[in-house]
mmCIF file of C-alpha atoms and ligand atoms in Angstrom:
data_model
loop_
_atom_site.group_PDB
_atom_site.id
_atom_site.type_symbol
_atom_site.label_atom_id
_atom_site.label_comp_id
_atom_site.label_asym_id
_atom_site.label_seq_id
_atom_site.Cartn_x
_atom_site.Cartn_y
_atom_site.Cartn_z
ATOM 1 C CA MET F 1 -4.051 3.296 -13.515
ATOM 2 C CA LYS F 2 -7.077 5.127 -12.186
ATOM 3 C CA ASN F 3 -9.715 2.746 -13.505
ATOM 4 C CA LEU F 4 -7.874 -0.078 -11.814
ATOM 5 C CA ALA F 5 -7.577 1.673 -8.507
ATOM 6 C CA LYS F 6 -10.615 -0.066 -7.072
ATOM 7 C CA THR F 7 -9.473 -3.623 -7.712
ATOM 8 C CA LEU F 8 -5.957 -2.729 -6.755
ATOM 9 C CA GLY F 9 -7.129 -1.235 -3.512
ATOM 10 C CA PHE F 10 -8.790 -4.508 -2.693
ATOM 11 C CA SER F 11 -5.727 -6.499 -3.702
ATOM 12 C CA VAL F 12 -3.477 -4.317 -1.577
ATOM 13 C CA ALA F 13 -5.804 -4.857 1.358
ATOM 14 C CA LEU F 14 -5.673 -8.569 0.722
ATOM 15 C CA ILE F 15 -1.935 -8.784 0.430
ATOM 16 C CA LEU F 16 -1.430 -6.683 3.522
ATOM 17 C CA LEU F 17 -3.618 -9.177 5.302
ATOM 18 C CA PHE F 18 -1.562 -12.040 3.917
ATOM 19 C CA ALA F 19 1.617 -10.277 4.829
ATOM 20 C CA SER F 20 0.551 -9.888 8.420
ATOM 21 C CA VAL F 21 0.031 -13.567 8.993
ATOM 22 C CA THR F 22 2.891 -15.615 10.400
ATOM 23 C CA TYR F 23 3.621 -18.866 8.637
ATOM 24 C CA VAL F 24 6.313 -21.482 8.672
ATOM 25 C CA LEU F 25 8.574 -22.156 5.750
ATOM 26 C CA PRO F 26 8.106 -25.836 5.064
ATOM 27 C CA GLN F 27 8.422 -26.238 1.320
ATOM 28 C CA MET F 28 11.214 -23.882 0.338
ATOM 29 C CA LYS F 29 14.139 -25.694 -1.251
ATOM 30 C CA GLY F 30 12.482 -29.037 -0.575
ATOM 31 C CA GLU F 31 13.660 -29.082 3.023
ATOM 32 C CA ALA F 32 11.843 -31.038 5.682
ATOM 33 C CA PRO F 33 9.309 -28.825 7.487
ATOM 34 C CA VAL F 34 10.910 -26.765 10.192
ATOM 35 C CA ASP F 35 9.028 -26.553 13.462
ATOM 36 C CA LYS F 36 10.059 -22.978 14.252
ATOM 37 C CA ALA F 37 7.652 -20.250 13.179
ATOM 38 C CA VAL F 38 9.350 -17.713 10.936
ATOM 39 C CA ASP F 39 7.691 -14.330 11.252
ATOM 40 C CA VAL F 40 9.572 -12.578 8.451
ATOM 41 C CA GLY F 41 6.314 -12.098 6.561
ATOM 42 C CA GLU F 42 4.743 -10.013 9.292
ATOM 43 C CA LEU F 43 3.538 -6.556 8.301
ATOM 44 C CA THR F 44 5.233 -4.024 10.535
ATOM 45 C CA MET F 45 4.088 -0.486 11.307
ATOM 46 C CA ASP F 46 7.242 0.746 9.550
ATOM 47 C CA SER F 47 6.333 -0.940 6.271
ATOM 48 C CA PHE F 48 2.723 0.219 6.640
ATOM 49 C CA ILE F 49 3.969 3.814 7.022
ATOM 50 C CA ALA F 50 6.293 3.329 4.023
ATOM 51 C CA LEU F 51 3.260 2.207 2.038
ATOM 52 C CA GLY F 52 1.429 5.383 3.155
ATOM 53 C CA GLU F 53 4.320 7.590 2.051
ATOM 54 C CA ASN F 54 4.403 5.828 -1.301
ATOM 55 C CA LEU F 55 0.655 6.295 -1.778
ATOM 56 C CA TYR F 56 0.896 9.958 -0.743
ATOM 57 C CA ASN F 57 3.525 10.628 -3.407
ATOM 58 C CA GLY F 58 2.105 8.235 -5.994
ATOM 59 C CA LYS F 59 -1.287 6.666 -6.472
ATOM 60 C CA GLY F 60 -3.008 9.064 -4.025
ATOM 61 C CA THR F 61 -1.956 12.017 -6.222
ATOM 62 C CA CYS F 62 -1.861 14.167 -3.044
ATOM 63 C CA THR F 63 1.277 16.028 -4.128
ATOM 64 C CA LEU F 64 -0.448 17.255 -7.301
ATOM 65 C CA CYS F 65 -2.166 19.811 -5.046
ATOM 66 C CA HIS F 66 -0.359 19.567 -1.718
ATOM 67 C CA ASN F 67 2.957 21.106 -2.709
ATOM 68 C CA GLN F 68 4.825 24.405 -2.468
ATOM 69 C CA LEU F 69 2.847 25.980 -5.340
ATOM 70 C CA GLY F 70 0.029 27.124 -3.050
ATOM 71 C CA ARG F 71 -2.902 25.236 -4.548
ATOM 72 C CA ALA F 72 -3.427 23.449 -1.236
ATOM 73 C CA PRO F 73 -1.711 23.580 2.169
ATOM 74 C CA ASP F 74 1.702 21.872 1.874
ATOM 75 C CA LEU F 75 1.157 19.170 4.466
ATOM 76 C CA LEU F 76 4.865 18.362 4.607
ATOM 77 C CA THR F 77 5.763 21.817 5.917
ATOM 78 C CA PHE F 78 3.762 21.802 9.146
ATOM 79 C CA ASP F 79 2.814 19.495 12.011
ATOM 80 C CA VAL F 80 -0.488 18.081 10.747
ATOM 81 C CA GLY F 81 -1.218 16.423 14.098
ATOM 82 C CA LYS F 82 -1.101 19.745 15.929
ATOM 83 C CA VAL F 83 -2.925 21.656 13.184
ATOM 84 C CA SER F 84 -5.669 18.985 13.121
ATOM 85 C CA LEU F 85 -6.570 19.823 16.712
ATOM 86 C CA GLU F 86 -6.692 23.559 15.893
ATOM 87 C CA ARG F 87 -9.043 22.844 12.969
ATOM 88 C CA ILE F 88 -11.425 20.836 15.162
ATOM 89 C CA SER F 89 -11.717 23.656 17.667
ATOM 90 C CA ASP F 90 -12.259 26.321 14.977
ATOM 91 C CA SER F 91 -15.748 27.895 14.998
ATOM 92 C CA GLN F 92 -16.063 27.137 11.245
ATOM 93 C CA TYR F 93 -15.565 23.419 11.840
ATOM 94 C CA GLN F 94 -18.568 21.346 10.633
ATOM 95 C CA GLY F 95 -17.264 17.792 11.020
ATOM 96 C CA LYS F 96 -17.352 15.041 13.621
ATOM 97 C CA ALA F 97 -13.632 14.466 14.226
ATOM 98 C CA LYS F 98 -12.386 14.183 17.797
ATOM 99 C CA ASP F 99 -8.635 13.730 17.304
ATOM 100 C CA SER F 100 -5.933 14.004 14.645
ATOM 101 C CA GLU F 101 -6.560 10.517 13.248
ATOM 102 C CA SER F 102 -10.293 11.130 12.703
ATOM 103 C CA TYR F 103 -9.629 14.648 11.374
ATOM 104 C CA LEU F 104 -7.120 13.394 8.786
ATOM 105 C CA ARG F 105 -9.438 10.578 7.728
ATOM 106 C CA GLU F 106 -12.376 13.002 7.502
ATOM 107 C CA SER F 107 -10.289 15.505 5.492
ATOM 108 C CA MET F 108 -9.768 12.798 2.895
ATOM 109 C CA LEU F 109 -13.317 11.402 2.860
ATOM 110 C CA GLN F 110 -15.358 14.604 3.363
ATOM 111 C CA PRO F 111 -13.066 17.479 2.397
ATOM 112 C CA SER F 112 -15.805 20.092 2.862
ATOM 113 C CA ALA F 113 -16.336 19.245 6.538
ATOM 114 C CA TYR F 114 -13.678 21.894 7.123
ATOM 115 C CA VAL F 115 -12.232 24.151 4.442
ATOM 116 C CA VAL F 116 -8.906 25.776 5.221
ATOM 117 C CA LYS F 117 -9.264 29.572 4.889
ATOM 118 C CA GLY F 118 -8.440 30.819 1.401
ATOM 119 C CA PHE F 119 -8.484 27.348 -0.151
ATOM 120 C CA GLY F 120 -12.224 26.925 -0.841
ATOM 121 C CA LYS F 121 -13.760 26.661 -4.299
ATOM 122 C CA LYS F 122 -14.058 30.065 -6.006
ATOM 123 C CA GLY F 123 -17.244 31.827 -4.944
ATOM 124 C CA SER F 124 -18.008 29.335 -2.166
ATOM 125 C CA ASN F 125 -16.645 31.653 0.524
ATOM 126 C CA ASP F 126 -14.565 28.760 1.851
ATOM 127 C CA THR F 127 -17.562 26.501 2.433
ATOM 128 C CA GLU F 128 -16.742 24.038 -0.346
ATOM 129 C CA SER F 129 -13.415 22.259 -0.803
ATOM 130 C CA PRO F 130 -11.910 21.691 -4.256
ATOM 131 C CA MET F 131 -10.355 18.488 -2.956
ATOM 132 C CA PRO F 132 -11.981 15.288 -4.266
ATOM 133 C CA ALA F 133 -13.019 12.604 -1.759
ATOM 134 C CA VAL F 134 -10.133 10.156 -2.051
ATOM 135 C CA ASP F 135 -12.277 7.014 -1.830
ATOM 136 C CA GLN F 136 -14.181 8.101 -4.963
ATOM 137 C CA ALA F 137 -13.142 8.125 -8.638
ATOM 138 C CA PRO F 138 -10.651 9.146 -9.859
ATOM 139 C CA ILE F 139 -8.418 8.524 -6.813
ATOM 140 C CA GLN F 140 -10.327 5.596 -5.284
ATOM 141 C CA LEU F 141 -8.130 4.644 -2.373
ATOM 142 C CA SER F 142 -9.197 1.672 -0.264
ATOM 143 C CA GLU F 143 -9.768 1.875 3.474
ATOM 144 C CA VAL F 144 -6.416 0.205 4.147
ATOM 145 C CA GLU F 145 -4.637 2.643 1.834
ATOM 146 C CA ILE F 146 -6.280 5.638 3.538
ATOM 147 C CA SER F 147 -5.214 4.274 6.918
ATOM 148 C CA ALA F 148 -1.648 3.873 5.644
ATOM 149 C CA ILE F 149 -1.605 7.547 4.579
ATOM 150 C CA VAL F 150 -2.987 8.676 7.956
ATOM 151 C CA ALA F 151 -0.246 6.638 9.666
ATOM 152 C CA TYR F 152 2.354 8.290 7.429
ATOM 153 C CA LEU F 153 1.003 11.807 8.096
ATOM 154 C CA GLN F 154 1.077 11.174 11.861
ATOM 155 C CA LYS F 155 4.568 9.694 11.764
ATOM 156 C CA LYS F 156 6.192 12.364 9.586
ATOM 157 C CA ASP F 157 6.091 14.970 12.399
ATOM 158 C CA GLY F 158 7.035 12.465 15.079
ATOM 159 C CA ASN F 159 3.483 12.263 16.442
ATOM 160 C CA ALA F 160 2.133 9.054 17.940
ATOM 161 C CA VAL F 161 0.700 6.784 15.248
ATOM 162 C CA THR F 162 -2.785 5.855 16.475
ATOM 163 C CA VAL F 163 -3.860 3.978 13.335
ATOM 164 C CA ALA F 164 -4.214 0.218 13.856
ATOM 165 C CA LEU F 165 -2.466 -2.183 11.496
ATOM 166 C CA PRO F 166 -4.870 -4.134 9.276
ATOM 167 C CA LYS F 167 -5.856 -7.331 11.027
ATOM 168 C CA ALA F 168 -4.712 -10.782 9.961
ATOM 169 C CA ALA F 169 -6.929 -12.705 7.568
ATOM 170 C CA PRO F 170 -9.447 -14.584 9.696
ATOM 171 C CA ALA F 171 -9.525 -17.540 7.284
ATOM 172 C CA ALA F 172 -5.922 -18.469 7.935
ATOM 173 C CA GLY F 173 -6.303 -20.441 11.145
ATOM 174 C CA LYS F 174 -3.102 -20.659 13.123
ATOM 175 C CA LYS F 175 -2.020 -22.852 15.955
ATOM 176 C CA ASP F 176 1.257 -22.008 17.657
ATOM 177 C CA GLY F 177 2.180 -19.958 14.638
ATOM 178 C CA VAL F 178 1.605 -22.865 12.239
ATOM 179 C CA ALA F 179 -0.938 -22.500 9.434
ATOM 180 C CA GLU F 180 -3.613 -25.157 9.837
ATOM 181 C CA THR F 181 -5.130 -24.924 6.398
ATOM 182 C CA LYS F 182 -2.937 -24.630 3.340
ATOM 183 C CA PRO F 183 -4.377 -22.696 0.407
ATOM 184 C CA PRO F 184 -4.483 -24.857 -2.747
ATOM 185 C CA GLN F 185 -1.345 -25.123 -4.870
ATOM 186 C CA ALA F 186 -1.383 -22.775 -7.898
ATOM 187 C CA GLN F 187 -1.393 -24.572 -11.260
ATOM 188 C CA GLY F 188 0.336 -21.966 -13.458
ATOM 189 C CA PRO F 189 2.237 -18.661 -13.234
ATOM 190 C CA GLU F 190 -0.962 -16.594 -13.612
ATOM 191 C CA GLU F 191 -2.437 -18.430 -10.638
ATOM 192 C CA VAL F 192 0.693 -17.810 -8.589
ATOM 193 C CA ILE F 193 0.449 -14.096 -9.393
ATOM 194 C CA ALA F 194 -3.230 -14.043 -8.402
ATOM 195 C CA LYS F 195 -2.773 -16.156 -5.272
ATOM 196 C CA PHE F 196 -0.021 -13.961 -3.840
ATOM 197 C CA GLY F 197 -1.445 -10.637 -5.025
ATOM 198 C CA CYS F 198 1.675 -9.578 -6.957
ATOM 199 C CA ALA F 199 -0.487 -7.308 -9.152
ATOM 200 C CA ALA F 200 -1.455 -5.199 -6.135
ATOM 201 C CA CYS F 201 1.965 -3.595 -6.334
ATOM 202 C CA HIS F 202 3.352 -4.487 -9.759
ATOM 203 C CA SER F 203 2.205 -3.935 -13.332
ATOM 204 C CA ILE F 204 1.827 -7.495 -14.578
ATOM 205 C CA LEU F 205 -0.463 -9.282 -17.033
ATOM 206 C CA LYS F 206 -3.356 -6.900 -17.636
ATOM 207 C CA THR F 207 -3.130 -4.812 -14.460
ATOM 208 C CA GLN F 208 -1.151 -1.679 -13.680
ATOM 209 C CA SER F 209 0.335 -0.629 -10.360
ATOM 210 C CA ALA F 210 3.262 1.650 -9.694
ATOM 211 C CA ILE F 211 3.960 0.725 -6.071
ATOM 212 C CA GLY F 212 6.735 -1.613 -7.253
ATOM 213 C CA PRO F 213 8.677 -1.854 -10.550
ATOM 214 C CA SER F 214 6.794 -3.196 -13.591
ATOM 215 C CA LEU F 215 7.194 -6.940 -13.969
ATOM 216 C CA ASN F 216 6.162 -6.933 -17.623
ATOM 217 C CA ASP F 217 9.739 -6.528 -18.763
ATOM 218 C CA VAL F 218 11.648 -7.589 -15.650
ATOM 219 C CA GLY F 219 13.143 -10.439 -17.715
ATOM 220 C CA LYS F 220 15.009 -7.823 -19.730
ATOM 221 C CA ARG F 221 16.424 -6.115 -16.650
ATOM 222 C CA LEU F 222 17.239 -9.013 -14.342
ATOM 223 C CA LYS F 223 18.770 -12.475 -14.709
ATOM 224 C CA ILE F 224 16.640 -15.417 -13.677
ATOM 225 C CA ASP F 225 18.649 -15.868 -10.458
ATOM 226 C CA GLN F 226 18.116 -12.226 -9.531
ATOM 227 C CA ILE F 227 14.369 -12.559 -10.097
ATOM 228 C CA ARG F 228 14.282 -15.640 -7.894
ATOM 229 C CA ALA F 229 16.304 -13.854 -5.207
ATOM 230 C CA SER F 230 13.968 -10.809 -5.314
ATOM 231 C CA ILE F 231 11.022 -13.050 -4.471
ATOM 232 C CA ILE F 232 12.691 -15.320 -1.897
ATOM 233 C CA ASP F 233 14.337 -12.458 -0.031
ATOM 234 C CA PRO F 234 12.868 -9.086 -1.073
ATOM 235 C CA LYS F 235 14.851 -7.170 1.553
ATOM 236 C CA ALA F 236 18.247 -8.362 0.289
ATOM 237 C CA GLU F 237 18.285 -5.931 -2.604
ATOM 238 C CA ILE F 238 15.880 -3.007 -2.879
ATOM 239 C CA ALA F 239 15.149 -1.678 -6.364
ATOM 240 C CA LYS F 240 16.197 1.986 -6.563
ATOM 241 C CA GLY F 241 13.419 4.522 -6.094
ATOM 242 C CA PHE F 242 11.007 2.078 -4.427
ATOM 243 C CA PRO F 243 10.088 1.606 -0.770
ATOM 244 C CA PRO F 244 11.146 -1.643 0.924
ATOM 245 C CA ILE F 245 7.612 -2.926 1.372
ATOM 246 C CA MET F 246 7.548 -6.097 -0.697
ATOM 247 C CA PRO F 247 6.471 -8.873 1.667
ATOM 248 C CA ASP F 248 7.998 -12.331 1.968
ATOM 249 C CA PHE F 249 5.899 -15.251 0.769
ATOM 250 C CA PRO F 250 6.707 -17.993 3.246
ATOM 251 C CA THR F 251 3.789 -20.162 2.065
ATOM 252 C CA MET F 252 4.949 -20.184 -1.551
ATOM 253 C CA THR F 253 5.958 -23.690 -2.583
ATOM 254 C CA VAL F 254 9.107 -24.408 -4.585
ATOM 255 C CA SER F 255 7.088 -25.303 -7.657
ATOM 256 C CA GLU F 256 5.019 -22.101 -7.404
ATOM 257 C CA LEU F 257 8.226 -20.095 -7.064
ATOM 258 C CA GLU F 258 9.798 -21.754 -10.101
ATOM 259 C CA MET F 259 6.651 -21.292 -12.237
ATOM 260 C CA VAL F 260 6.496 -17.550 -11.580
ATOM 261 C CA VAL F 261 10.279 -17.060 -11.848
ATOM 262 C CA LYS F 262 10.393 -18.802 -15.235
ATOM 263 C CA PHE F 263 7.420 -16.770 -16.411
ATOM 264 C CA LEU F 264 8.934 -13.438 -15.324
ATOM 265 C CA ALA F 265 12.337 -14.306 -16.794
ATOM 266 C CA GLN F 266 10.918 -14.251 -20.334
ATOM 267 C CA PRO F 267 12.160 -11.100 -22.100
ATOM 268 C CA THR F 268 8.647 -9.685 -21.990
ATOM 269 C CA THR F 269 5.583 -11.023 -20.257
ATOM 270 C CA ALA F 270 3.376 -8.143 -21.396
ATOM 271 C CA GLN F 271 0.028 -9.228 -22.796
ATOM 272 C CA PRO F 272 -1.174 -7.887 -26.158
HETATM 273 C C1 HEC B 1 -7.227 18.420 -6.458
HETATM 274 C C2 HEC B 1 -6.360 18.901 -5.400
HETATM 275 C C3 HEC B 1 -6.195 18.019 -4.153
HETATM 276 C C4 HEC B 1 -5.818 16.687 -4.096
HETATM 277 C C5 HEC B 1 -5.546 15.727 -5.239
HETATM 278 C C6 HEC B 1 -5.721 16.362 -2.689
HETATM 279 N N1 HEC B 1 -6.027 17.450 -1.932
HETATM 280 FE FE1 HEC B 1 -6.078 17.546 0.098
HETATM 281 N N2 HEC B 1 -6.725 19.469 0.025
HETATM 282 C C7 HEC B 1 -6.838 20.220 -1.129
HETATM 283 C C8 HEC B 1 -7.219 21.573 -0.783
HETATM 284 C C9 HEC B 1 -7.436 22.730 -1.766
HETATM 285 C C10 HEC B 1 -7.316 21.613 0.631
HETATM 286 C C11 HEC B 1 -7.678 22.831 1.472
HETATM 287 C C12 HEC B 1 -9.169 23.004 1.510
HETATM 288 C C13 HEC B 1 -9.777 22.071 2.502
HETATM 289 O O1 HEC B 1 -9.554 22.247 3.697
HETATM 290 O O2 HEC B 1 -10.478 21.129 2.079
HETATM 291 C C14 HEC B 1 -7.026 20.265 1.107
HETATM 292 C C15 HEC B 1 -7.032 19.878 2.438
HETATM 293 C C16 HEC B 1 -6.504 18.685 2.914
HETATM 294 C C17 HEC B 1 -6.317 18.369 4.305
HETATM 295 C C18 HEC B 1 -6.630 19.264 5.488
HETATM 296 C C19 HEC B 1 -5.429 20.168 5.692
HETATM 297 C C20 HEC B 1 -5.559 21.137 6.808
HETATM 298 O O3 HEC B 1 -4.650 22.002 6.893
HETATM 299 O O4 HEC B 1 -6.501 21.090 7.604
HETATM 300 C C21 HEC B 1 -5.753 17.120 4.364
HETATM 301 C C22 HEC B 1 -5.339 16.351 5.608
HETATM 302 C C23 HEC B 1 -5.598 16.665 3.009
HETATM 303 N N3 HEC B 1 -6.070 17.630 2.154
HETATM 304 C C24 HEC B 1 -5.036 15.456 2.648
HETATM 305 C C25 HEC B 1 -4.937 15.008 1.338
HETATM 306 C C26 HEC B 1 -4.392 13.714 0.977
HETATM 307 C C27 HEC B 1 -3.801 12.716 1.958
HETATM 308 C C28 HEC B 1 -4.494 13.604 -0.382
HETATM 309 C C29 HEC B 1 -4.109 12.424 -1.257
HETATM 310 C C30 HEC B 1 -4.693 11.146 -0.908
HETATM 311 C C31 HEC B 1 -5.088 14.853 -0.871
HETATM 312 N N4 HEC B 1 -5.324 15.657 0.193
HETATM 313 C C32 HEC B 1 -5.350 15.115 -2.202
HETATM 314 C C33 HEC B 1 -6.636 19.785 -2.414
HETATM 315 C C34 HEC B 1 -6.305 18.486 -2.788
HETATM 316 C C1 HEC B 2 2.999 -4.904 -1.176
HETATM 317 C C2 HEC B 2 3.587 -4.668 -2.458
HETATM 318 C C3 HEC B 2 4.244 -5.820 -3.221
HETATM 319 C C4 HEC B 2 3.753 -7.082 -3.476
HETATM 320 C C5 HEC B 2 2.448 -7.681 -3.018
HETATM 321 C C6 HEC B 2 4.743 -7.751 -4.303
HETATM 322 N N1 HEC B 2 5.802 -6.913 -4.532
HETATM 323 FE FE1 HEC B 2 7.433 -7.332 -5.670
HETATM 324 N N2 HEC B 2 8.234 -5.521 -5.154
HETATM 325 C C7 HEC B 2 7.575 -4.517 -4.467
HETATM 326 C C8 HEC B 2 8.428 -3.347 -4.388
HETATM 327 C C9 HEC B 2 8.066 -2.020 -3.697
HETATM 328 C C10 HEC B 2 9.618 -3.683 -5.052
HETATM 329 C C11 HEC B 2 10.835 -2.765 -5.246
HETATM 330 C C12 HEC B 2 11.617 -2.688 -3.963
HETATM 331 C C13 HEC B 2 12.357 -3.952 -3.728
HETATM 332 O O1 HEC B 2 13.223 -4.266 -4.536
HETATM 333 O O2 HEC B 2 12.043 -4.621 -2.724
HETATM 334 C C14 HEC B 2 9.465 -5.053 -5.530
HETATM 335 C C15 HEC B 2 10.426 -5.753 -6.275
HETATM 336 C C16 HEC B 2 10.188 -6.940 -6.948
HETATM 337 C C17 HEC B 2 11.093 -7.564 -7.891
HETATM 338 C C18 HEC B 2 12.432 -6.977 -8.347
HETATM 339 C C19 HEC B 2 12.107 -6.068 -9.510
HETATM 340 C C20 HEC B 2 13.240 -5.190 -9.971
HETATM 341 O O3 HEC B 2 13.067 -4.584 -11.034
HETATM 342 O O4 HEC B 2 14.260 -5.085 -9.263
HETATM 343 C C21 HEC B 2 10.484 -8.700 -8.349
HETATM 344 C C22 HEC B 2 11.035 -9.691 -9.377
HETATM 345 C C23 HEC B 2 9.227 -8.805 -7.664
HETATM 346 N N3 HEC B 2 9.064 -7.724 -6.828
HETATM 347 C C24 HEC B 2 8.320 -9.849 -7.852
HETATM 348 C C25 HEC B 2 7.128 -9.974 -7.130
HETATM 349 C C26 HEC B 2 6.256 -11.134 -7.237
HETATM 350 C C27 HEC B 2 6.467 -12.311 -8.161
HETATM 351 C C28 HEC B 2 5.237 -10.914 -6.362
HETATM 352 C C29 HEC B 2 4.081 -11.856 -6.025
HETATM 353 C C30 HEC B 2 4.491 -13.206 -5.661
HETATM 354 C C31 HEC B 2 5.453 -9.630 -5.725
HETATM 355 N N4 HEC B 2 6.613 -9.091 -6.220
HETATM 356 C C32 HEC B 2 4.606 -9.041 -4.806
HETATM 357 C C33 HEC B 2 6.331 -4.591 -3.905
HETATM 358 C C34 HEC B 2 5.522 -5.734 -3.899
#
């Protein structure tokens, strides 16, 4: 999972961008194009925060150290927004942060800018942090993922979330909520998976991601109709133990949907 983090980070960024763009639903079920814009695919702050929580507990590996065992401050037990401001005004503070958002971001990117007393590397007299920079190997979170975690850390104590949602993809020109340029139709299931960034969140083909359930053996767990329903309306049924962050794909054509559904419905789609 770690060696894939970089590409996945990019894919997550991409899919979040896709998810935040409003499209119409012209091709689903072969219906005539509707003229009303359907904004179900829009990325909300709530799903962005849910993504942050998922990354904090999963791919970010934060809870390996930030837990009740005392290896690092347990961020879930205190108001990180309030504490951030205390850190910035501490005489030991070496960083450039001005508010809680920039402090949290800096803590993840340059952990040694401020080292919480008693938590420094042995012998460094609390001048060097044992925490790895989270944008570097092995954690390698993308900018969007780091922002999602900051949003989650602000939200968890009821503080104002100052992080901006990732912006919509500039390439997707819109006019009155209608996409002007349609991306080309995918030719096979692998292209559908690539086009809609499924691998950003799911283990599928040769990539690994634990944000959503593995799709390599989804054909063993779900009937073909359930797979189709999970993609058409992800919110209808949420797989246990996963956050409700799977986006809708309003630009997916019926034939793209059927290609990927048929592919996933095979007992195992895992590659050798
Ligand atoms: C290998 C252990 C380790 C991992 C993994 C780790 N941290 Fe840390 N972190 C620490 C330690 C130790 C400190 C305290 C020393 C310091 O201030 O740098 C710390 C400090 C922090 C602080 C500042 C806390 C304060 O009270 O000022 C924040 C915020 C933070 N980490 C966030 C994160 C996030 C978010 C992740 C996951 C993306 C993460 N950390 C992953 C060990 C870790
Ligand atoms: C932003 C992350 C994300 C993306 C992108 C994404 N999914 Fe998901 N998906 C999830 C999560 C999280 C779940 C589990 C929660 C739920 O059921 O909604 C899920 C559930 C599913 C399920 C049900 C699996 C089960 O075991 O119940 C299927 C099937 C599925 N996704 C297919 C796809 C396909 C196909 C694509 C690309 C067209 C895709 N997903 C893109 C996050 C994502």
